[in-house]
GROMACS .gro file of C-alpha atoms in nm:
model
  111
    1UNK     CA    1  14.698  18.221 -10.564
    2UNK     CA    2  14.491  17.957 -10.723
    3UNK     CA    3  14.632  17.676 -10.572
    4UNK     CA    4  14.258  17.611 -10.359
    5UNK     CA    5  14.112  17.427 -10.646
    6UNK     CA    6  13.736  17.357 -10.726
    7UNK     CA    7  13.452  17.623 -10.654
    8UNK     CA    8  13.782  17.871 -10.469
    9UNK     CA    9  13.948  17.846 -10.815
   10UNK     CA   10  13.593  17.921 -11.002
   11UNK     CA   11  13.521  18.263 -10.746
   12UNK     CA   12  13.909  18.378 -10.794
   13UNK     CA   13  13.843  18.413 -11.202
   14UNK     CA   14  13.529  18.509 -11.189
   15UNK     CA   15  13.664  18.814 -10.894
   16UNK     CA   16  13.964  18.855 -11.217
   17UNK     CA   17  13.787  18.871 -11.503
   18UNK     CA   18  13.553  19.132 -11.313
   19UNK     CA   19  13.825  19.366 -11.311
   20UNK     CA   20  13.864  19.291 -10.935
   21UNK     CA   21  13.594  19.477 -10.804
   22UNK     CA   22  13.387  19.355 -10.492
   23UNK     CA   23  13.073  19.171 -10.537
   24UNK     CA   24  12.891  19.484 -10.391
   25UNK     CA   25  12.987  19.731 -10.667
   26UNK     CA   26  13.242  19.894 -10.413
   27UNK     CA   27  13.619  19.952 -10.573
   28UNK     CA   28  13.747  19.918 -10.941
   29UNK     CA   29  13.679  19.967 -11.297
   30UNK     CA   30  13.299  20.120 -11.367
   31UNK     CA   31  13.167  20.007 -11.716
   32UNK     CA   32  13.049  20.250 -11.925
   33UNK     CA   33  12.630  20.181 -11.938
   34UNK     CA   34  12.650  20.251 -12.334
   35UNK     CA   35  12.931  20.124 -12.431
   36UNK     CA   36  12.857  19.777 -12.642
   37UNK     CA   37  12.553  19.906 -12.686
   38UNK     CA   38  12.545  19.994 -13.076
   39UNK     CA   39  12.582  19.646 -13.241
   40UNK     CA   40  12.253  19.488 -13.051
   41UNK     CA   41  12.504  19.205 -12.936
   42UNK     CA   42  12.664  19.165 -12.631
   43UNK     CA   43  13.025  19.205 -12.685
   44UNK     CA   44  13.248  18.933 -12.560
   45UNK     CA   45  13.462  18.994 -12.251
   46UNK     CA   46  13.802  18.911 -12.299
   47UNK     CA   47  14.059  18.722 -12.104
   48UNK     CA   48  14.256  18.896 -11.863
   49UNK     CA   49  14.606  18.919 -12.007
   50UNK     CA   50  14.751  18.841 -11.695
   51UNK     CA   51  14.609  18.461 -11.644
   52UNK     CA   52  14.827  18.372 -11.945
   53UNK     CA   53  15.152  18.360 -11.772
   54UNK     CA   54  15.018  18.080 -11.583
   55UNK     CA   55  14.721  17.897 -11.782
   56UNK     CA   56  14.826  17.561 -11.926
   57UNK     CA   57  14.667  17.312 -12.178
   58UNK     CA   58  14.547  17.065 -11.965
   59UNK     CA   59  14.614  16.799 -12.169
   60UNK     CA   60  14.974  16.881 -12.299
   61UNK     CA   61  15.077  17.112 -12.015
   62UNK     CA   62  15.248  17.338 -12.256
   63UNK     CA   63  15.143  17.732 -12.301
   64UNK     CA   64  14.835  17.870 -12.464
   65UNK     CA   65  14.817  18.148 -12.730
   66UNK     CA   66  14.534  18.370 -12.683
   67UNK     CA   67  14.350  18.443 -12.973
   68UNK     CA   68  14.142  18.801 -12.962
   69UNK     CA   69  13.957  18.738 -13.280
   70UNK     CA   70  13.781  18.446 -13.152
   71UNK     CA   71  13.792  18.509 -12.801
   72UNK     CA   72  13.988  18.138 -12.745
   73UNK     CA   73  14.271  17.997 -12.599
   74UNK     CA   74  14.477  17.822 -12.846
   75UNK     CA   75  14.708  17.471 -12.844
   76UNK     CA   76  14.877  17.495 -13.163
   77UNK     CA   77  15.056  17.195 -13.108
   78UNK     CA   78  14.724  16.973 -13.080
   79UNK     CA   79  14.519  17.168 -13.269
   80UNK     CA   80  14.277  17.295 -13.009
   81UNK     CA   81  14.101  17.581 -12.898
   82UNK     CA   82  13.997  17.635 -12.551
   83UNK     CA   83  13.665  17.902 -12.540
   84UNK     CA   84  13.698  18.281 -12.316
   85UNK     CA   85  13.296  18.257 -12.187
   86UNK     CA   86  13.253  18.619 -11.972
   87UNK     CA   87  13.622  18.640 -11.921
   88UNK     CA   88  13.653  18.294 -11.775
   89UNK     CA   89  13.878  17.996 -11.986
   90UNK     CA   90  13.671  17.722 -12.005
   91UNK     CA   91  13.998  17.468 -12.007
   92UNK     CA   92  13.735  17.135 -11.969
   93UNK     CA   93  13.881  16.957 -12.317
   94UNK     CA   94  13.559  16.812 -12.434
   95UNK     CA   95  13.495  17.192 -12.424
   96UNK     CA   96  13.760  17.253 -12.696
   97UNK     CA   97  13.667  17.275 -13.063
   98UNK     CA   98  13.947  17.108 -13.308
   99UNK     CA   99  14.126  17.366 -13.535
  100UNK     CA  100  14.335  17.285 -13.863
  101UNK     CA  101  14.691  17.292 -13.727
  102UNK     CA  102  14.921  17.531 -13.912
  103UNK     CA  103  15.176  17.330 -14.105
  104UNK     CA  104  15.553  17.302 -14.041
  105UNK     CA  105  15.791  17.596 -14.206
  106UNK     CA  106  15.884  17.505 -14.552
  107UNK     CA  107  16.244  17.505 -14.451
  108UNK     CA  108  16.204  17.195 -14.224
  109UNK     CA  109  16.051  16.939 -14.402
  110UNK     CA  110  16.140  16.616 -14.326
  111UNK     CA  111  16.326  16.360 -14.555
   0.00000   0.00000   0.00000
């Protein structure tokens, strides 16, 4: 489905991440006005759980955790953490933030 690349690719998540609804407020989900409201903050929109099957790191090609508490797409393996802004990965890495990688299991330390 998101094999068109570019600005295609951009309109297809941004259609996702809306819930799929048109443009003109026509068919889908309706937010709740109030809801969000209470904190004073916007609340972050997460990512749609579906994309994960077939989001990559872009720069190890190998599978992405998401992470709900910080709204991020995570590389364990580099270290990296991709941000979720309105629903949409931003996968550019000079976009990523470095995280502390977790170390290996104490079982399989190496000689």
């Amino acid at each position: 489905m998101l094999r068109c690349g570019g600005r295609g690719a951009a309109v297809v998540l941004r259609w996702m991440a809306a819930g799929g609804r048109a443009a003109s407020g026509g068919h889908g989900q309706q937010q709740d006005p109030g809801k969000g409201q209470g904190s004073g903050r916007p609340q972050p929109q997460p990512l749609e759980p579906s994309l994960l099957s077939f989001l990559v790191c872009p720069l190890s090609k190998r599978p992405l955790r998401y992470e709900e508490a910080t709204n991020e797409l995570i590389n364990e393996e580099l270290g990296i953490a991709y941000p979720i802004i309105d629903g949409i990965p931003n996968m550019i890495p000079e976009a990523a933030r470095m995280i502390q990688k977790k170390p290996p299991a104490e079982g399989l330390k190496q000689a």
